[in-house]
Amino acid sequence: MDLNTIWFLLIATLFIGYFILEGFDFGVGILLPFLAKEDVERRMIINAIGPHWDGNEVWLITAGGAMFAAFPQWYATLFSSFYIALFLMLIALIIRGVAFEFRSKDESPRWRKFWDWAIFFGSIIPAFLWGVAFTNFIRGVPIAENFTYVGNFWDLISTFSIIGGLVTLTGFILHGAIFLSLKMDEKLSERATQFAKKIWLPNLIIVVIFIVETYFFTDILQRLGVNPGFVPMAAVLSLLAVGWLVANKYAGWAFIVNSLVIFFSASTIFIILYPRVLVSSINSALSLTIYNSASGPYTLKVMSIIALIFVPIVIAYQAWSYWVFRGRIVRDENSLHY
Amino acid sequence: MEDLVISLSRWQFAITTVYHFFFVPLTIGLGVLVAILETIYVRTNKEIYKEMTKFWGKLFAINFAMGVVTGIVQEFQFGMNWSEYSRYVGDIFGAPLAIEALLAFFVESTFLGVWLFGWDKLPKKIHLFSIWIVAFGAIISAFWILVANSFMQAPIGFVEENGRLIMNDFGALITNPNVWVQFPHTLFSGFTTGATFIAGVSAYHLFKKQREEFFTKSLRLSVLFGFLSVFLVVLVGHTQGQEMVKTQPMKMAAAEALWDSEDPASFSLFSIVDEKNKRDILSFRIPGVLSLLSYNQFSGRVEGINQLQARYEQLYGPGNYIPPITISYWSFRIMVGTGFLILFIFALLLYFIIRNKNPFQYKWSKFLPFAIVLPFLANSFGWILTEMGRQPWVVFGYLKTADAISKNVTVGMVLISLIGFSLVYASLIGADIFLLQKFAKDIGQPGLDTSEPMDFWEKGE
């Protein structure tokens, strides 16, 4: 395996980690106004992700940094061509992050309501946009010679990419609902489970539509064949299993298997892409690949050594932080932190 | 139209960066100070230090969130608005950014979560360990981003291949002499910012005679820490100026409004220049002092703007290589001026503390809280000088700012994002200041030290 492939795998890992982790806290943010009936419940819900959302978001920041370092042409082309979409995502992430910190620091109901909706919109916008973005990666965007993007914002919007957005949106809501059924006290946990049951079927239907569309709008047939192989199959089968696990209230298993759904689905996208990183809809020869968009071998080598040392350390202490805050959130004013 | 895209993108970069850098130095400084307070608490087991840790820690957390979210824009905008720059130097510039995320952002955010939510869940020592990790994370983050910035100021450790810069010496990148003056200067400025903040808030309460033990202890710690820090800022700043004369003489010439080379070179006390016609409208200069600053002696040639312009035209072809002089000149003076003012204030307070006299018996002490804004001015203008003084280059000697722009980005796109970001930044700073002043004034329930009015200073006069 060459260094370019290793970096492709590493960036794929960072994005998959990001979707599994931030996926549930996006879902929790979206569910916040609907599941909670009173202020103490809203605080319980926020407390469930309070210690983690920021660490989860760093997976994205690191993925961005890794793209910049290992595949600067990919980073430059992607970020400039998805300009308006990224701008919307940044605004959403800004108000969301601040909202978590600010909302409980003033008693006024208007203040809290404002930030609760900031959390909602700050979660729903990126949850949708990520699906749009990844659909466009495989569908292709108008890239001409010298990696120059010749389209505009509207070229990123199609029925296919909107369905893709709905896949991540409903998927993350399901993920968040399952997470809350695992973390909340009995009353709230029950409500979260009911919500997970309700969102599961729409999520499944949208996923199926997306898969069908994939055969029309991408070159998946040439790349993977009619039988796409283990990974995409595993994604669908795990999603079916999640439905059963949620219905039978195996919250812990449901969360693990739904994380596998995200793992297998996102992996499928990266398998379709490889070795390309951004497909050109103008001419496949103009696509960005892990070779024509990469940094020099020296940079890749230095960065590989650093990643090899530090990625396991990061995973270890993040896992430890989840272990510290294991267990359900207690409905008790005094034990809830802000 | 392209000119307009460039100016709007530059405005957006400047606004985002200056805004982001309101929060970063305060995070760096408060992080270390809160960690010191918690260390004292764990060692002495005195409740008041726990209370102090929580009080200043809450202000730290409010500020931290703002630093994080503006930092994401900071990382993304290189690709969004400056994609030609990203293509040209990504091989080198991307590396420290990725390392920063991997080594610093992960520990900062994970351990801050653990610290904020883990008061009752963790053994004291592990909780203390968490805040030290957060504080070190912020410092490591500063180091790597300055490795990246130093590359733009004094490029090193690369070769040019197929129209791109390719890294060939990572060691050179991190031992860049520019980093090793810029990093300590920024680090100690951060310490100064945190210390001034604590000292200013404490002064506010001490003047009002509120919670005197709590705030006297805070004041003493912050004044000692702040005095040492700002002293080091000045010391390193002097070395940094000497480094600048070597690597970016044009920046120094602009900062000094020095039109023609001089030996010994004079220091400008007050200059108003006519940039268009390249002449002074008004100028008072002290002979020899610029040579002294540059070389630690009263002689030595410091190059002037006109000679450098001529030399750069020979080196890089025709063009204007003169940065905005008025901005560089005044940024330099505001930075240095506020820096020395902070040094003076800390020295004054230190004098009172050493003599154990209460400065809050004097009316002028009412104005001490306003000193909180001084480091923010110094930090912002320091960066404005660093970045504006490098113009027209984005990577000195290799890539001009005008050539660094994203080719597909239109005026409309930048306008939307510029207005959008500015509106969000403006409303958030409002909310941030509202919360900071609310919690800085909130001295809580009658605490351990308010039962009896106490005097922690020797009875004066």
mmCIF file of N, CA and C in Angstrom, chain A residues 65-123:
data_model
loop_
_atom_site.group_PDB
_atom_site.id
_atom_site.type_symbol
_atom_site.label_atom_id
_atom_site.label_comp_id
_atom_site.label_asym_id
_atom_site.label_seq_id
_atom_site.Cartn_x
_atom_site.Cartn_y
_atom_site.Cartn_z
ATOM 1 N N GLY A 65 -7.715 19.447 8.216
ATOM 2 C CA GLY A 65 -6.271 19.663 8.274
ATOM 3 C C GLY A 65 -5.514 18.574 7.525
ATOM 4 N N ALA A 66 -5.966 17.327 7.659
ATOM 5 C CA ALA A 66 -5.305 16.207 6.990
ATOM 6 C C ALA A 66 -5.454 16.320 5.468
ATOM 7 N N MET A 67 -6.627 16.769 5.018
ATOM 8 C CA MET A 67 -6.807 16.980 3.579
ATOM 9 C C MET A 67 -5.849 18.048 3.073
ATOM 10 N N PHE A 68 -5.745 19.118 3.836
ATOM 11 C CA PHE A 68 -4.870 20.231 3.468
ATOM 12 C C PHE A 68 -3.419 19.734 3.364
ATOM 13 N N ALA A 69 -2.997 18.955 4.358
ATOM 14 C CA ALA A 69 -1.599 18.525 4.405
ATOM 15 C C ALA A 69 -1.291 17.451 3.363
ATOM 16 N N ALA A 70 -2.199 16.480 3.199
ATOM 17 C CA ALA A 70 -1.882 15.327 2.353
ATOM 18 C C ALA A 70 -2.334 15.527 0.904
ATOM 19 N N PHE A 71 -3.469 16.177 0.725
ATOM 20 C CA PHE A 71 -4.011 16.380 -0.625
ATOM 21 C C PHE A 71 -4.413 17.835 -0.820
ATOM 22 N N PRO A 72 -3.433 18.742 -0.885
ATOM 23 C CA PRO A 72 -3.789 20.160 -0.936
ATOM 24 C C PRO A 72 -4.685 20.538 -2.124
ATOM 25 N N GLN A 73 -4.524 19.839 -3.243
ATOM 26 C CA GLN A 73 -5.377 20.176 -4.394
ATOM 27 C C GLN A 73 -6.827 19.798 -4.124
ATOM 28 N N TRP A 74 -7.026 18.715 -3.422
ATOM 29 C CA TRP A 74 -8.381 18.301 -3.028
ATOM 30 C C TRP A 74 -8.972 19.350 -2.089
ATOM 31 N N TYR A 75 -8.195 19.679 -1.048
ATOM 32 C CA TYR A 75 -8.643 20.680 -0.079
ATOM 33 C C TYR A 75 -8.992 21.992 -0.783
ATOM 34 N N ALA A 76 -8.099 22.468 -1.647
ATOM 35 C CA ALA A 76 -8.288 23.769 -2.293
ATOM 36 C C ALA A 76 -9.498 23.740 -3.228
ATOM 37 N N THR A 77 -9.606 22.679 -4.029
ATOM 38 C CA THR A 77 -10.701 22.609 -4.994
ATOM 39 C C THR A 77 -12.040 22.429 -4.282
ATOM 40 N N LEU A 78 -12.075 21.511 -3.356
ATOM 41 C CA LEU A 78 -13.325 21.224 -2.649
ATOM 42 C C LEU A 78 -13.839 22.441 -1.892
ATOM 43 N N PHE A 79 -12.949 23.058 -1.115
ATOM 44 C CA PHE A 79 -13.409 24.146 -0.243
ATOM 45 C C PHE A 79 -13.802 25.382 -1.043
ATOM 46 N N SER A 80 -13.111 25.631 -2.170
ATOM 47 C CA SER A 80 -13.504 26.813 -2.932
ATOM 48 C C SER A 80 -14.748 26.532 -3.766
ATOM 49 N N SER A 81 -14.926 25.282 -4.228
ATOM 50 C CA SER A 81 -16.086 25.028 -5.076
ATOM 51 C C SER A 81 -17.367 24.841 -4.254
ATOM 52 N N PHE A 82 -17.245 24.405 -3.011
ATOM 53 C CA PHE A 82 -18.431 24.264 -2.155
ATOM 54 C C PHE A 82 -18.588 25.502 -1.261
ATOM 55 N N TYR A 83 -18.147 26.647 -1.774
ATOM 56 C CA TYR A 83 -18.008 27.860 -0.961
ATOM 57 C C TYR A 83 -19.262 28.214 -0.157
ATOM 58 N N ILE A 84 -20.396 28.377 -0.860
ATOM 59 C CA ILE A 84 -21.608 28.839 -0.175
ATOM 60 C C ILE A 84 -22.116 27.758 0.791
ATOM 61 N N ALA A 85 -22.024 26.497 0.364
ATOM 62 C CA ALA A 85 -22.464 25.417 1.242
ATOM 63 C C ALA A 85 -21.623 25.394 2.523
ATOM 64 N N LEU A 86 -20.313 25.566 2.366
ATOM 65 C CA LEU A 86 -19.438 25.571 3.543
ATOM 66 C C LEU A 86 -19.685 26.793 4.417
ATOM 67 N N PHE A 87 -19.969 27.915 3.754
ATOM 68 C CA PHE A 87 -20.279 29.122 4.519
ATOM 69 C C PHE A 87 -21.493 28.865 5.427
ATOM 70 N N LEU A 88 -22.544 28.257 4.852
ATOM 71 C CA LEU A 88 -23.736 27.946 5.652
ATOM 72 C C LEU A 88 -23.389 26.986 6.788
ATOM 73 N N MET A 89 -22.571 25.990 6.473
ATOM 74 C CA MET A 89 -22.188 25.023 7.492
ATOM 75 C C MET A 89 -21.396 25.700 8.612
ATOM 76 N N LEU A 90 -20.480 26.604 8.249
ATOM 77 C CA LEU A 90 -19.679 27.286 9.266
ATOM 78 C C LEU A 90 -20.548 28.143 10.174
ATOM 79 N N ILE A 91 -21.479 28.884 9.563
ATOM 80 C CA ILE A 91 -22.379 29.710 10.375
ATOM 81 C C ILE A 91 -23.138 28.809 11.359
ATOM 82 N N ALA A 92 -23.620 27.667 10.846
ATOM 83 C CA ALA A 92 -24.366 26.740 11.702
ATOM 84 C C ALA A 92 -23.478 26.229 12.832
ATOM 85 N N LEU A 93 -22.251 25.822 12.502
ATOM 86 C CA LEU A 93 -21.369 25.268 13.536
ATOM 87 C C LEU A 93 -20.960 26.333 14.549
ATOM 88 N N ILE A 94 -20.821 27.580 14.096
ATOM 89 C CA ILE A 94 -20.452 28.660 15.019
ATOM 90 C C ILE A 94 -21.553 28.867 16.051
ATOM 91 N N ILE A 95 -22.782 29.093 15.571
ATOM 92 C CA ILE A 95 -23.838 29.407 16.549
ATOM 93 C C ILE A 95 -24.145 28.201 17.428
ATOM 94 N N ARG A 96 -23.988 27.005 16.872
ATOM 95 C CA ARG A 96 -24.248 25.796 17.641
ATOM 96 C C ARG A 96 -23.253 25.654 18.799
ATOM 97 N N GLY A 97 -21.975 25.791 18.473
ATOM 98 C CA GLY A 97 -20.942 25.618 19.496
ATOM 99 C C GLY A 97 -21.089 26.631 20.613
ATOM 100 N N VAL A 98 -21.329 27.881 20.221
ATOM 101 C CA VAL A 98 -21.491 28.924 21.221
ATOM 102 C C VAL A 98 -22.752 28.675 22.044
ATOM 103 N N ALA A 99 -23.809 28.202 21.375
ATOM 104 C CA ALA A 99 -25.085 27.979 22.058
ATOM 105 C C ALA A 99 -24.947 26.993 23.221
ATOM 106 N N PHE A 100 -24.190 25.917 23.008
ATOM 107 C CA PHE A 100 -24.012 24.939 24.091
ATOM 108 C C PHE A 100 -23.428 25.613 25.330
ATOM 109 N N GLU A 101 -22.476 26.509 25.087
ATOM 110 C CA GLU A 101 -21.799 27.152 26.204
ATOM 111 C C GLU A 101 -22.653 28.268 26.817
ATOM 112 N N PHE A 102 -23.424 28.968 25.974
ATOM 113 C CA PHE A 102 -24.120 30.170 26.434
ATOM 114 C C PHE A 102 -25.509 29.893 27.027
ATOM 115 N N ARG A 103 -26.222 28.856 26.530
ATOM 116 C CA ARG A 103 -27.666 28.814 26.765
ATOM 117 C C ARG A 103 -28.047 28.749 28.245
ATOM 118 N N SER A 104 -27.294 28.054 29.062
ATOM 119 C CA SER A 104 -27.698 27.920 30.460
ATOM 120 C C SER A 104 -27.117 29.013 31.351
ATOM 121 N N LYS A 105 -26.381 29.938 30.763
ATOM 122 C CA LYS A 105 -25.691 30.922 31.584
ATOM 123 C C LYS A 105 -26.553 32.138 31.900
ATOM 124 N N ASP A 106 -27.789 32.131 31.429
ATOM 125 C CA ASP A 106 -28.715 33.176 31.845
ATOM 126 C C ASP A 106 -30.074 32.534 32.069
ATOM 127 N N GLU A 107 -30.801 33.062 33.069
ATOM 128 C CA GLU A 107 -32.053 32.431 33.475
ATOM 129 C C GLU A 107 -33.206 32.752 32.528
ATOM 130 N N SER A 108 -33.118 33.885 31.861
ATOM 131 C CA SER A 108 -34.255 34.363 31.075
ATOM 132 C C SER A 108 -34.733 33.311 30.075
ATOM 133 N N PRO A 109 -36.059 32.998 30.095
ATOM 134 C CA PRO A 109 -36.586 31.978 29.180
ATOM 135 C C PRO A 109 -36.373 32.356 27.717
ATOM 136 N N ARG A 110 -36.424 33.656 27.423
ATOM 137 C CA ARG A 110 -36.231 34.074 26.026
ATOM 138 C C ARG A 110 -34.812 33.768 25.564
ATOM 139 N N TRP A 111 -33.855 34.085 26.463
ATOM 140 C CA TRP A 111 -32.448 33.786 26.174
ATOM 141 C C TRP A 111 -32.276 32.297 25.890
ATOM 142 N N ARG A 112 -32.811 31.463 26.768
ATOM 143 C CA ARG A 112 -32.631 30.013 26.619
ATOM 144 C C ARG A 112 -33.306 29.484 25.368
ATOM 145 N N LYS A 113 -34.507 29.994 25.111
ATOM 146 C CA LYS A 113 -35.245 29.547 23.935
ATOM 147 C C LYS A 113 -34.461 29.882 22.671
ATOM 148 N N PHE A 114 -33.913 31.095 22.656
ATOM 149 C CA PHE A 114 -33.132 31.523 21.492
ATOM 150 C C PHE A 114 -31.978 30.545 21.227
ATOM 151 N N TRP A 115 -31.225 30.225 22.267
ATOM 152 C CA TRP A 115 -30.060 29.349 22.071
ATOM 153 C C TRP A 115 -30.471 27.906 21.802
ATOM 154 N N ASP A 116 -31.618 27.483 22.356
ATOM 155 C CA ASP A 116 -32.090 26.135 22.042
ATOM 156 C C ASP A 116 -32.391 26.005 20.552
ATOM 157 N N TRP A 117 -32.999 27.048 19.989
ATOM 158 C CA TRP A 117 -33.242 27.002 18.543
ATOM 159 C C TRP A 117 -31.946 27.146 17.755
ATOM 160 N N ALA A 118 -31.008 27.865 18.334
ATOM 161 C CA ALA A 118 -29.683 27.951 17.678
ATOM 162 C C ALA A 118 -29.056 26.552 17.618
ATOM 163 N N ILE A 119 -29.212 25.797 18.699
ATOM 164 C CA ILE A 119 -28.693 24.426 18.699
ATOM 165 C C ILE A 119 -29.425 23.602 17.641
ATOM 166 N N PHE A 120 -30.748 23.785 17.559
ATOM 167 C CA PHE A 120 -31.544 23.036 16.579
ATOM 168 C C PHE A 120 -31.076 23.342 15.149
ATOM 169 N N PHE A 121 -31.066 24.626 14.793
ATOM 170 C CA PHE A 121 -30.672 24.965 13.419
ATOM 171 C C PHE A 121 -29.198 24.671 13.168
ATOM 172 N N GLY A 122 -28.388 24.894 14.202
ATOM 173 C CA GLY A 122 -26.963 24.603 14.064
ATOM 174 C C GLY A 122 -26.686 23.119 13.884
ATOM 175 N N SER A 123 -27.644 22.284 14.242
ATOM 176 C CA SER A 123 -27.473 20.839 14.079
ATOM 177 C C SER A 123 -28.107 20.346 12.786
#
